[in-house]
Short mmCIF file of C-alpha atoms and ligand atoms in Angstrom, two decimals:
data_model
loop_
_atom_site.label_atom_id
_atom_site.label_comp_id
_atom_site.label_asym_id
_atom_site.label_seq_id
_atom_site.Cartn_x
_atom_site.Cartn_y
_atom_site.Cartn_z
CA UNK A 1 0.00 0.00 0.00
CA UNK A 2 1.48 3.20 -0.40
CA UNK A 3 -0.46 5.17 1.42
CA UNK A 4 0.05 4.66 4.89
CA UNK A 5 -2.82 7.09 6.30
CA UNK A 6 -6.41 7.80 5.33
CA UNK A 7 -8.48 10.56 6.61
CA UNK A 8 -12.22 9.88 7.17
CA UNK A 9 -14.00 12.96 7.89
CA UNK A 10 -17.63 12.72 10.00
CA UNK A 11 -19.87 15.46 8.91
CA UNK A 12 -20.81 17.50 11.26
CA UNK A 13 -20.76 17.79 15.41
CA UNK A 14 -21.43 18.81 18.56
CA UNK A 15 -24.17 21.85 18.37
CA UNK A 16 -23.95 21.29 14.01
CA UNK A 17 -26.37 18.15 14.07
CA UNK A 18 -26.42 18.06 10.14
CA UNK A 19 -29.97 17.29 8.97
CA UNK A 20 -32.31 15.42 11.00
CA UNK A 21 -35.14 12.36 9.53
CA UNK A 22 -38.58 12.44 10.31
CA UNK A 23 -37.98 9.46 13.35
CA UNK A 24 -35.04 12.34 14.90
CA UNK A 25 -32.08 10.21 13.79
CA UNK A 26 -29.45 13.29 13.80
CA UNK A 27 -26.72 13.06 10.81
CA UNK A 28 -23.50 13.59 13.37
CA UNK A 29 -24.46 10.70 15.21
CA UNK A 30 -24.62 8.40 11.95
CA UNK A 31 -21.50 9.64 9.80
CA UNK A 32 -19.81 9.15 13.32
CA UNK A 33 -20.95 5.89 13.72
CA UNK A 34 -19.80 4.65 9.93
CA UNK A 35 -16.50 6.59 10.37
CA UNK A 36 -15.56 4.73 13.41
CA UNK A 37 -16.60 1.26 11.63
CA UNK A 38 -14.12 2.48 8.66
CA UNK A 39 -11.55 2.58 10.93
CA UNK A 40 -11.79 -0.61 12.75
CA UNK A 41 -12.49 -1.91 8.85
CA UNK A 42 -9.22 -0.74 7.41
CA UNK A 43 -7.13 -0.25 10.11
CA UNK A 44 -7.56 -4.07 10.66
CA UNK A 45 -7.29 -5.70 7.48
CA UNK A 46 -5.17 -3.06 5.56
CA UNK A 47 -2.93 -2.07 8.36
CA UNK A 48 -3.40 1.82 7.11
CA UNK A 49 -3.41 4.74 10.08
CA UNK A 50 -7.03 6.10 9.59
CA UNK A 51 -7.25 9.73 10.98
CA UNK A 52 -10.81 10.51 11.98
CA UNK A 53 -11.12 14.86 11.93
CA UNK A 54 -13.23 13.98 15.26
CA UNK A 55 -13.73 10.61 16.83
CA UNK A 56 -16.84 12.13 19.44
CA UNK A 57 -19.32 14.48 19.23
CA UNK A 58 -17.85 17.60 18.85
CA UNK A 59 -17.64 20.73 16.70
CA UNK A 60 -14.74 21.26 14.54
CA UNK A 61 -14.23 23.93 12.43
CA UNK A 62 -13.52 23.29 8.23
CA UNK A 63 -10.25 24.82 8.36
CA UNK A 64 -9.45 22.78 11.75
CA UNK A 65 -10.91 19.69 9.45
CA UNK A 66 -8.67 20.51 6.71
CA UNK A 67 -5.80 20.88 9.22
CA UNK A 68 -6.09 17.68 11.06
CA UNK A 69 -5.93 16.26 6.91
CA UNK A 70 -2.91 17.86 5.87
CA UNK A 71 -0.67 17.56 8.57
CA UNK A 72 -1.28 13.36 8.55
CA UNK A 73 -0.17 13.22 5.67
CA UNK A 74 -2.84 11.17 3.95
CA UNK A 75 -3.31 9.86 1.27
CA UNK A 76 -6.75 10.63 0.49
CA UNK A 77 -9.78 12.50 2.26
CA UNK A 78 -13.27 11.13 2.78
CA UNK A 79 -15.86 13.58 4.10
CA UNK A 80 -19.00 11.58 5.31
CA UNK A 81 -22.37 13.37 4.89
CA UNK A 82 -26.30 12.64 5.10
CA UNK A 83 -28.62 14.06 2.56
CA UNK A 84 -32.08 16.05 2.71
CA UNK A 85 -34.71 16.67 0.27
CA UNK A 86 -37.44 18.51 -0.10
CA UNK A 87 -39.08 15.36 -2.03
CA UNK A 88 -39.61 12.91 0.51
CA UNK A 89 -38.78 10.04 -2.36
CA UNK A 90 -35.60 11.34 -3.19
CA UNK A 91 -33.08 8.50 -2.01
CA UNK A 92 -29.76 6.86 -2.54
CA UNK A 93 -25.76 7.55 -2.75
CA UNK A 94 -23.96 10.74 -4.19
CA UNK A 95 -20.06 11.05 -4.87
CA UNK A 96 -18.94 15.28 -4.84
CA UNK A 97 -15.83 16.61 -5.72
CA UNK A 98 -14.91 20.09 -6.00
CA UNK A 99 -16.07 22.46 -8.52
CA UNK A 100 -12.84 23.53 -10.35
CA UNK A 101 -14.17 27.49 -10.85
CA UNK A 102 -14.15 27.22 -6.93
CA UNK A 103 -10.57 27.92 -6.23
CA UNK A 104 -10.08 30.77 -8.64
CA UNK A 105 -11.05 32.62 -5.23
CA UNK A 106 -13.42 34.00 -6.77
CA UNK A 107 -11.55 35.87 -8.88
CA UNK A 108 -11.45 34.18 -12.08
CA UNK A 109 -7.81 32.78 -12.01
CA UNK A 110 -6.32 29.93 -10.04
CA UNK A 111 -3.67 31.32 -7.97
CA UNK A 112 -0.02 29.58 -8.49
CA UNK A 113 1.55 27.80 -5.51
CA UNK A 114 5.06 29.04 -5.44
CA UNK A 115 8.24 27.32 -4.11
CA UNK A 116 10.91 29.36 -2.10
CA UNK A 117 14.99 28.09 -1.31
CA UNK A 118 15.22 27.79 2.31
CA UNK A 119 19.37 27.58 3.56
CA UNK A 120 19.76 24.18 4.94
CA UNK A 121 22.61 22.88 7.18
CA UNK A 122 26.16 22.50 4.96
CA UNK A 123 25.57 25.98 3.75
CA UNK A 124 23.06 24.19 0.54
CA UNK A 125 19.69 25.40 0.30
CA UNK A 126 16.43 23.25 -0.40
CA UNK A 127 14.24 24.05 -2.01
CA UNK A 128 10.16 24.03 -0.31
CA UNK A 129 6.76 24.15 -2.20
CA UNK A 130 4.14 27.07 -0.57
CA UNK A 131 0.93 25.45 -1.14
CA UNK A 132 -1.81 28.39 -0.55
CA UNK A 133 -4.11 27.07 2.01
CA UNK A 134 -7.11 28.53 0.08
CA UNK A 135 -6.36 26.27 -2.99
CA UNK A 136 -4.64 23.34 -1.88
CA UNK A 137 -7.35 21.32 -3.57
CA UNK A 138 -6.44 22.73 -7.04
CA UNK A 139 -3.31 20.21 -7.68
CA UNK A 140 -5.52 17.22 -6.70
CA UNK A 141 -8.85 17.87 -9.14
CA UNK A 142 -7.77 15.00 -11.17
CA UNK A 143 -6.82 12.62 -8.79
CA UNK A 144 -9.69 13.44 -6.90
CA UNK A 145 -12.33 12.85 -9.98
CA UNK A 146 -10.42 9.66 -10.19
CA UNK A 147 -11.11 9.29 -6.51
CA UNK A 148 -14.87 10.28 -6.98
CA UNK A 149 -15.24 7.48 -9.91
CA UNK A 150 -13.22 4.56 -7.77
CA UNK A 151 -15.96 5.09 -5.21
CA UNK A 152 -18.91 5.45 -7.18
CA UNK A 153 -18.30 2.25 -8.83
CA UNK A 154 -17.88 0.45 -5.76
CA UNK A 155 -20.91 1.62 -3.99
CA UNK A 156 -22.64 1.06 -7.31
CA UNK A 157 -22.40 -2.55 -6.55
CA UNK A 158 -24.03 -2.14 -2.78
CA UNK A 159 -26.24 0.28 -2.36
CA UNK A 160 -28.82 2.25 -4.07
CA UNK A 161 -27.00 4.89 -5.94
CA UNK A 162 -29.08 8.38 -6.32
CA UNK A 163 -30.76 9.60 -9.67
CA UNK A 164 -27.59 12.28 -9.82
CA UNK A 165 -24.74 9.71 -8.49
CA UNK A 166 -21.93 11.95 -9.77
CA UNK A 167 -21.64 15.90 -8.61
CA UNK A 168 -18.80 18.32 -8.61
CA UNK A 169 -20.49 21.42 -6.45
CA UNK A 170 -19.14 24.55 -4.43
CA UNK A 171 -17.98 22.32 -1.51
CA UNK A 172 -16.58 24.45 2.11
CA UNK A 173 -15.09 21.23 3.01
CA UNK A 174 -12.63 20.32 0.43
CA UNK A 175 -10.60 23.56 -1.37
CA UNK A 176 -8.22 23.90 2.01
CA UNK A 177 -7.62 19.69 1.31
CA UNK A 178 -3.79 19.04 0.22
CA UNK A 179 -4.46 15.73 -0.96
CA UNK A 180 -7.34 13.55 -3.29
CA UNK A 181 -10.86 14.68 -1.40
CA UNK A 182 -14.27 13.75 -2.06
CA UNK A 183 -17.95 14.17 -0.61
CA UNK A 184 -19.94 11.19 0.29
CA UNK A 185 -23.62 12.16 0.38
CA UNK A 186 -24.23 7.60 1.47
CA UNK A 187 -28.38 8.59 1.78
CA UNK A 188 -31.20 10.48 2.59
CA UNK A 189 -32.27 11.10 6.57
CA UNK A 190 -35.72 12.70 4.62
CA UNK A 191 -36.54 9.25 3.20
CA UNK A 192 -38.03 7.43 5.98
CA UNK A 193 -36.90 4.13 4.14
CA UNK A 194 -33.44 5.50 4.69
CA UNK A 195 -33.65 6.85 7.88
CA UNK A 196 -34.04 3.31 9.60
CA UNK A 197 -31.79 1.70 6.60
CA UNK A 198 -28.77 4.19 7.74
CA UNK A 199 -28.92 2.54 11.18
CA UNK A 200 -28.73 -1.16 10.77
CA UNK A 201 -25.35 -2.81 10.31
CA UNK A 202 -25.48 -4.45 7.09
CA UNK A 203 -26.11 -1.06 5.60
CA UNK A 204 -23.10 0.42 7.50
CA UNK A 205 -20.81 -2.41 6.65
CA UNK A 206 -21.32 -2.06 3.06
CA UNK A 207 -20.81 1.51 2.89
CA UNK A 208 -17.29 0.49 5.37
CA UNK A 209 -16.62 -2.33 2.58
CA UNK A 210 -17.56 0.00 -0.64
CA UNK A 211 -14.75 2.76 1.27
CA UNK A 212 -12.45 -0.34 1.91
CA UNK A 213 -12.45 -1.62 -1.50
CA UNK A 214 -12.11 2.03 -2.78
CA UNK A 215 -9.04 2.57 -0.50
CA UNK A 216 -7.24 -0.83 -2.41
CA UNK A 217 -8.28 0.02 -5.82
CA UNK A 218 -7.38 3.58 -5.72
CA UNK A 219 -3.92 3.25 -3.83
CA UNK A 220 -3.24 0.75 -6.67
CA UNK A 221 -4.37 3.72 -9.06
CA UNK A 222 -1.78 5.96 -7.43
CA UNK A 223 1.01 3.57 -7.48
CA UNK A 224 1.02 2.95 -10.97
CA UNK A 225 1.26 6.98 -11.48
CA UNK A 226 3.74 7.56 -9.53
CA UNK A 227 6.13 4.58 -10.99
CA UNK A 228 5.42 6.16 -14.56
CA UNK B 1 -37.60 56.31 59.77
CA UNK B 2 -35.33 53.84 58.25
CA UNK B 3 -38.10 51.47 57.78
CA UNK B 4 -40.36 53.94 55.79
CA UNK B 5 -36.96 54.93 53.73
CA UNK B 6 -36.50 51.20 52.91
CA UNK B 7 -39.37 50.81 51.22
CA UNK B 8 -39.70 53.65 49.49
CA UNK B 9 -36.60 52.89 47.66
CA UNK B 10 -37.87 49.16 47.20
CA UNK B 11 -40.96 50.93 45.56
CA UNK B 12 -38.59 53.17 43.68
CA UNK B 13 -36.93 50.14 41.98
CA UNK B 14 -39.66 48.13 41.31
CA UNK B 15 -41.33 51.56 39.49
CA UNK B 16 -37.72 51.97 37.43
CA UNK B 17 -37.60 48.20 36.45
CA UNK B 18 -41.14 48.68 35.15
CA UNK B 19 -40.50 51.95 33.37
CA UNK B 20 -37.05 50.14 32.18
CA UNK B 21 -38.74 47.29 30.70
CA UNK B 22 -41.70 49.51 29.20
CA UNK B 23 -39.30 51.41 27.27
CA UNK B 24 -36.79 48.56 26.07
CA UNK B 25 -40.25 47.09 24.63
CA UNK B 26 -41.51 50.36 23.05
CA UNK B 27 -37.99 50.68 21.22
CA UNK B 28 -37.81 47.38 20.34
CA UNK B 29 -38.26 47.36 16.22
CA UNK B 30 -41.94 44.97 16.11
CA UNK B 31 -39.93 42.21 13.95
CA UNK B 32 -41.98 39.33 15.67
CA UNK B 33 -45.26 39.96 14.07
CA UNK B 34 -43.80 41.54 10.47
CA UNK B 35 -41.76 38.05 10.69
CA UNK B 36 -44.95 35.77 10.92
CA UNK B 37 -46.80 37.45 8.37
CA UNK B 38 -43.92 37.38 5.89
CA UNK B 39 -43.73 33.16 6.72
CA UNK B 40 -47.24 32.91 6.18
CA UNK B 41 -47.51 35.32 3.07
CA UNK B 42 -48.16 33.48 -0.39
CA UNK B 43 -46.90 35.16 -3.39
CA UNK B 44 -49.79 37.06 -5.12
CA UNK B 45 -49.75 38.96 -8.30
CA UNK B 46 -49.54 42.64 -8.24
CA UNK B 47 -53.07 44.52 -7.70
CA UNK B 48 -54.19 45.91 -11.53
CA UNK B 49 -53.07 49.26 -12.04
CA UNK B 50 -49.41 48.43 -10.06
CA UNK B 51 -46.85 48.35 -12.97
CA UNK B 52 -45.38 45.02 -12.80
CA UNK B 53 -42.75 43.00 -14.97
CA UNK B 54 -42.87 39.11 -15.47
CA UNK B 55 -39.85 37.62 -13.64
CA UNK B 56 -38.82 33.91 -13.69
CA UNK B 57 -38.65 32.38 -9.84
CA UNK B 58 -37.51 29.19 -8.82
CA UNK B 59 -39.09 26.53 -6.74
CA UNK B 60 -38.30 22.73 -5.70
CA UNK B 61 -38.67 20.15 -8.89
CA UNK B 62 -40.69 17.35 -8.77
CA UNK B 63 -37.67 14.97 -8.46
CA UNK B 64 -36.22 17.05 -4.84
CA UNK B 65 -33.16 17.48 -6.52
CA UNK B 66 -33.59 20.02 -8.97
CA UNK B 67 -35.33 23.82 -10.10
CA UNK B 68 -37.98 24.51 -11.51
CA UNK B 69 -38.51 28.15 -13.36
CA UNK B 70 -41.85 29.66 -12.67
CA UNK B 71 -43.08 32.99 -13.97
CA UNK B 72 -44.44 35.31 -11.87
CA UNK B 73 -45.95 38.40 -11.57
CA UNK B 74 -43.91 41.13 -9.16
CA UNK B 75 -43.58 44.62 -8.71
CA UNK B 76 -42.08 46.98 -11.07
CA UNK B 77 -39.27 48.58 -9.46
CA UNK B 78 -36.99 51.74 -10.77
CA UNK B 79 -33.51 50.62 -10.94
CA UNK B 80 -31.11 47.59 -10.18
CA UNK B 81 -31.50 47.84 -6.49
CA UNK B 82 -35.06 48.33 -5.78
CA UNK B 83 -35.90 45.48 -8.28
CA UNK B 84 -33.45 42.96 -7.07
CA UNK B 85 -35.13 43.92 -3.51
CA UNK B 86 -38.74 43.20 -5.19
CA UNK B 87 -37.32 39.76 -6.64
CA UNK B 88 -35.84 38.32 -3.77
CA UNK B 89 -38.93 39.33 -1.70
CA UNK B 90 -40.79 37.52 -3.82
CA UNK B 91 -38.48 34.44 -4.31
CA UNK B 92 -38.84 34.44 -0.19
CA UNK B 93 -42.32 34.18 0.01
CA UNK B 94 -44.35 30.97 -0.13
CA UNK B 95 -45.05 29.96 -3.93
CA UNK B 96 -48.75 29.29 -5.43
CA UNK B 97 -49.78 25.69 -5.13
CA UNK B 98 -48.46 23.20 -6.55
CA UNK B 99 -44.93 24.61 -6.07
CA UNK B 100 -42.85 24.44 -3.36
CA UNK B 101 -40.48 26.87 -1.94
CA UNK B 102 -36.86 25.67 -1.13
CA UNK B 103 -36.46 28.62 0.97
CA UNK B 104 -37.02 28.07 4.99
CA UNK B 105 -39.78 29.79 6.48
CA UNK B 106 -39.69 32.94 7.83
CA UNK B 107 -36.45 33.80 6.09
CA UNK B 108 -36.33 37.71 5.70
CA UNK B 109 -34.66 39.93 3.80
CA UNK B 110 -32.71 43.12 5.52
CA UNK B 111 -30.57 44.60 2.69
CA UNK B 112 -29.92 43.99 -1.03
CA UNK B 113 -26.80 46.18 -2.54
CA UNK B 114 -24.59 46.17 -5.92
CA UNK B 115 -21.41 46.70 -6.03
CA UNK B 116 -19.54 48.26 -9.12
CA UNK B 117 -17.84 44.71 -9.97
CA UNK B 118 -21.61 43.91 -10.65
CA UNK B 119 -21.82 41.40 -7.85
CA UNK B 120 -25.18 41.75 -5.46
CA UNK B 121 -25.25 40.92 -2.16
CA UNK B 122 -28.65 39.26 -0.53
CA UNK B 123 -28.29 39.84 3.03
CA UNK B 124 -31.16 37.53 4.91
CA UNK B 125 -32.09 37.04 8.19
CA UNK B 126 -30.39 34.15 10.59
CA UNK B 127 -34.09 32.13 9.85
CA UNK B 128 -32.44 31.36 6.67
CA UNK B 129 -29.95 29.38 8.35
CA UNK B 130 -31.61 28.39 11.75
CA UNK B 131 -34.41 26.90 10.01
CA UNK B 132 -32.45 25.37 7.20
CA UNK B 133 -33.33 21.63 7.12
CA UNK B 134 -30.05 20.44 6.76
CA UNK B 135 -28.35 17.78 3.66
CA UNK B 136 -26.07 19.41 0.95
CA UNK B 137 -29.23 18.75 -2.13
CA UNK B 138 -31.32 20.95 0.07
CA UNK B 139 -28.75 23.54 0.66
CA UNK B 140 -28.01 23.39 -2.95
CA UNK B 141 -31.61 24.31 -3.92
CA UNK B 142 -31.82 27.00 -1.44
CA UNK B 143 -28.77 28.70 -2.50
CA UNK B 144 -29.13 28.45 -6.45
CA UNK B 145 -32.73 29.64 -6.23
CA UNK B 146 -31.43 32.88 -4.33
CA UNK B 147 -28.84 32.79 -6.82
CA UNK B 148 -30.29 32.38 -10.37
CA UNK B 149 -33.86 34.40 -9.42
CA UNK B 150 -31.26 37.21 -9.41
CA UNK B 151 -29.56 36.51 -12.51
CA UNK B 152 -31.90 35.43 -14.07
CA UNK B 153 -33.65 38.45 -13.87
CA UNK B 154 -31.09 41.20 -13.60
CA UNK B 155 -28.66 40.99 -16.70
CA UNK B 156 -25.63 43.41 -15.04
CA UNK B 157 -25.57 41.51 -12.11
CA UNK B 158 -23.02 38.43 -13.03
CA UNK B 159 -22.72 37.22 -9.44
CA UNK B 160 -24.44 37.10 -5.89
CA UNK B 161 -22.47 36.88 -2.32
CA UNK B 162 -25.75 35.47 0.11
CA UNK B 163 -24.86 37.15 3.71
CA UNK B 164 -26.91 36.24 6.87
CA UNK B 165 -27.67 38.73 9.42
CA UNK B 166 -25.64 41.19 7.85
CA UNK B 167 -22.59 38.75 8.27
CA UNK B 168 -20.14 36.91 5.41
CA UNK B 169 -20.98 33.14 5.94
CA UNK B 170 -19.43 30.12 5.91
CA UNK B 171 -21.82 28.44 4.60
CA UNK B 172 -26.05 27.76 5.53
CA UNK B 173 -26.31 24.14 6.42
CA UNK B 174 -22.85 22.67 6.64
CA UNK B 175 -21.83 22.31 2.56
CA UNK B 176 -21.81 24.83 0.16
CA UNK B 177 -19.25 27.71 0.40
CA UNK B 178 -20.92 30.92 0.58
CA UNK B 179 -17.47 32.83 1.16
CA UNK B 180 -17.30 34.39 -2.65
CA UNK B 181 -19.48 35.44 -4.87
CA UNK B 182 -21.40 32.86 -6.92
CA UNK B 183 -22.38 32.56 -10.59
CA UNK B 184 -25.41 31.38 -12.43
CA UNK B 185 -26.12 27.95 -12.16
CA UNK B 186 -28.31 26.25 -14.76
CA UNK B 187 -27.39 22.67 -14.33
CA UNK B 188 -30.19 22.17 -11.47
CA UNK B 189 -32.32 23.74 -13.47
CA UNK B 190 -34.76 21.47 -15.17
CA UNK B 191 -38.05 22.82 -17.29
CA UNK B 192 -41.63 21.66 -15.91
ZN1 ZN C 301 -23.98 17.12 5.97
#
C-alpha cells in the first residue's frame, strides 16, 4: 500500500447536528458511527493509520478539518455526509468533488503555488513548495475525480446509488484539502426508508466495505502513477 | 424612619424596572409579528393598475433534486437595487400551489446592494440558516434559487455573495461555500 494514512471525515458535530429524519435520527451521530466502523475496517485488514477529523461528538471547524488532513499526511480525504430533500422520495448515494471554478477565489484565475529556497545545514539550500491554504485542492482535481469514480463504482455494486450519483459542487469542506478529497452524500435522513436503513449494520458495513475496496483500488491507481 | 426609607426605595426600583422594561419594549423594532406574516404570506400577483414585470422564480422540482422556473408576476421597481429587492422578496415568500419553496420559512430579507464589480449581495435574516433543514441537495436548492432568481432576472448583475444577518458566511447548512461570490447555475435547473 502506499499510502500509509487515510483521513475519514464525519460530517458535522457537537451543536452542528447536520440534517435530522422524520424518526429524529441526527446526521453527526450516523457519519460518526460509519467513520468509526471504517476505521476498525481498514485499520484491521489493511494495516493503514485512519485519521478521523473527530472521533466524538464535537464541533470542529472546516479549516481545523482541513488541518487535522494535511498535517497526517494522507493519502486521500473522505468527508461523510447525510442528505435532505425537499421530495420525501428522493433516495440513494452521491459522490462530490470540488467544482474547479471554486478555487479561482473568486476571482477568475487559479492562484499559483510558489516554491521558495530555504538555507539548509552544509551551507546548501532546499528548495520548499508554498501550497496556498485557500487552494490546496487545485493540484488534486484529477486525482480526486479519479477518486470520486473509484468510489462510485464500488458503492454502485451495494447500495442504491441516487438519480444524480456523480456531482462536482461549491464544496466548504474540500478547497483547504492538500491531498485527493471527495464528498460522500451515502443517503437520505428525509426518506423514511433510509432513515431506519442508515442505522442497521449491514447497511453500515457495506458503505465500510464500498470505502475499503475504494481505499485498495485507488492506492493501486496511485502507485502505478507515480512509478510512470 | 429607616423602615419607611427602605421601602420607598424598594418601591422606587420596582417603578424603574417597570418603566425600564416599558421602554426597552416600546424601542424594540416589532420584527416578531412583520416576521410571521412574511412566513405565512403566499406570493400574489400585483393589484391591476401596479406596474409590474414578469420575472422567472424558482421553486423545488418534482424529483427534490432540482429547479424549476416559474413565472411570476412582481412589482415593477426603478432601478437595479429596488428590483433585485422586489425579486428576492418575492423568491422568499411561499409559492402558489403546486410549487414548493426551497427557501425556509420565515427567512427575511434586511438589505440587497450592488457593487460596481456587478456582484449583489442578498443579506437575509439568521431564519435562513436556523431553520435550514439540513443535507447538501437541500442547501443546494436553497442557495441556487437565491442565486439564479437574481440573474436570471437582472442581466448586469453576473454574481451574488448570500450574507446572513448582515454577516459573510461560511456556509447555511454545513456544505456549500458561501465565502465568494457565486455565478449562475443552470445545471439544477430542469423545465416543468
Ligand atoms: Zn452534511
Amino acid at each position: 500500500m502506499p499510502y500509509s494514512v487515510v483521513v475519514i471525515d464525519p460530517g458535522h458535530g457537537g451543536e452542528d447536528i447536520g440534517t435530522r429524519g422524520v424518526a429524529g435520527t441526527e446526521e453527526k451521530t450516523i457519519t460518526l458511527a460509519i467513520a468509526q466502523r471504517v476505521k476498525t475496517l481498514l485499520e484491521s485488514s489493511l494495516g493503514v493509520r485512519v485519521v478521523l477529523t473527530r472521533s466524538d461528538d464535537r464541533r470542529v471547524s472546516f479549516d481545523e478539518r482541513a488541518a487535522i488532513a494535511n498535517n497526517s499526511r494522507a493519502g486521500l480525504f473522505l468527508s461523510l455526509h447525510l442528505n435532505s430533500s425537499p421530495n420525501p422520495a428522493s433516495a440513494g448515494a452521491e459522490v462530490i468533488q470540488l467544482r474547479q471554478g471554486r478555487l479561482a477565489g473568486g476571482r477568475g484565475r487559479v492562484v499559483d503555488d510558489e516554491s521558495v529556497a530555504l538555507p539548509a545545514p552544509g551551507g546548501t539550500t532546499r528548495t520548499v513548495d508554498l501550497v496556498r491554504w485557500e487552494t490546496a485542492q487545485a493540484r488534486h482535481l484529477d486525482a480526486s475525480a479519479a477518486l470520486a469514480e473509484t468510489l462510485e463504482a464500488q458503492l454502485r455494486t451495494r447500495v442504491t446509488m441516487s438519480a444524480r450519483p456523480a456531482l462536482d459542487l461549491p464544496l466548504r469542506v474540500l478547497p483547504s484539502v492538500n491531498m485527493p478529497a471527495v464528498v460522500l452524500e451515502m443517503a437520505y435522513l428525509s426518506n423514511a426508508g433510509e432513515e431506519g436503513l442508515v442505522q442497521s449494520d449491514s447497511y453500515q458495513d457495506n458503505i465500510a466495505q464500498a470505502i475499503h475496496d475504494t481505499v485498495v483500488q485507488f492506492s493501486a491507481l496511485a502507485e502505478e502513477r507515480e512509478s510512470r | 424612619m429607616t423602615r419607611r426609607w427602605l421601602v420607598l426605595a424598594g418601591v422606587a426600583v420596582v417603578l424603574l424596572v417597570l418603566a425600564g422594561w416599558a421602554v426597552s419594549r416600546a424601542l424594540r423594532p416589532s420584527e416578531a409579528p412583520a416576521e410571521a406574516s412574511a412566513a405565512n404570506t403566499e406570493l400574489v400577483p400585483p393589484t391591476a393598475g401596479v406596474r409590474h414585470i414578469t420575472a422567472t422564480l424558482f421553486y423545488a422540482g418534482s424529483d427534490g433534486q432540482s429547479l424549476v422556473p416559474v413565472r411570476q408576476e412582481i412589482v415593477l421597481a426603478e432601478g437595479v437595487v429596488p428590483q433585485g429587492r422586489e425579486i428576492v422578496s418575492a423568491q422568499l415568500l411561499r409559492p402558489r400551489s403546486p410549487y414548493v419553496s426551497v427557501i425556509p420559512e420565515g427567512t427575511r430579507l434586511r438589505a440587497f446592494y450592488v457593487t460596481d464589480r456587478g456582484d449583489a449581495f442578498v443579506d437575509l435574516s439568521p431564519e435562513v440558516t436556523s431553520r435550514h433543514p439540513g443535507g447538501s441537495t437541500a442547501e443546494l436548492l436553497t442557495v441556487y434559487a437565491l442565486v439564479n432568481s437574481v440573474t436570471a432576472n437582472l442581466p448586469t448583475i453576473r454574481r451574488v455573495q448570500i450574507l446572513i444577518d448582515g454577516q459573510e458566511a461560511d456556509t447555511l447548512a454545513g456544505h456549500i461555500d458561501l465565502r465568494n461570490p457565486l455565478e449562475r447555475d443552470t445545471s439544477i435547473i430542469k423545465r416543468p
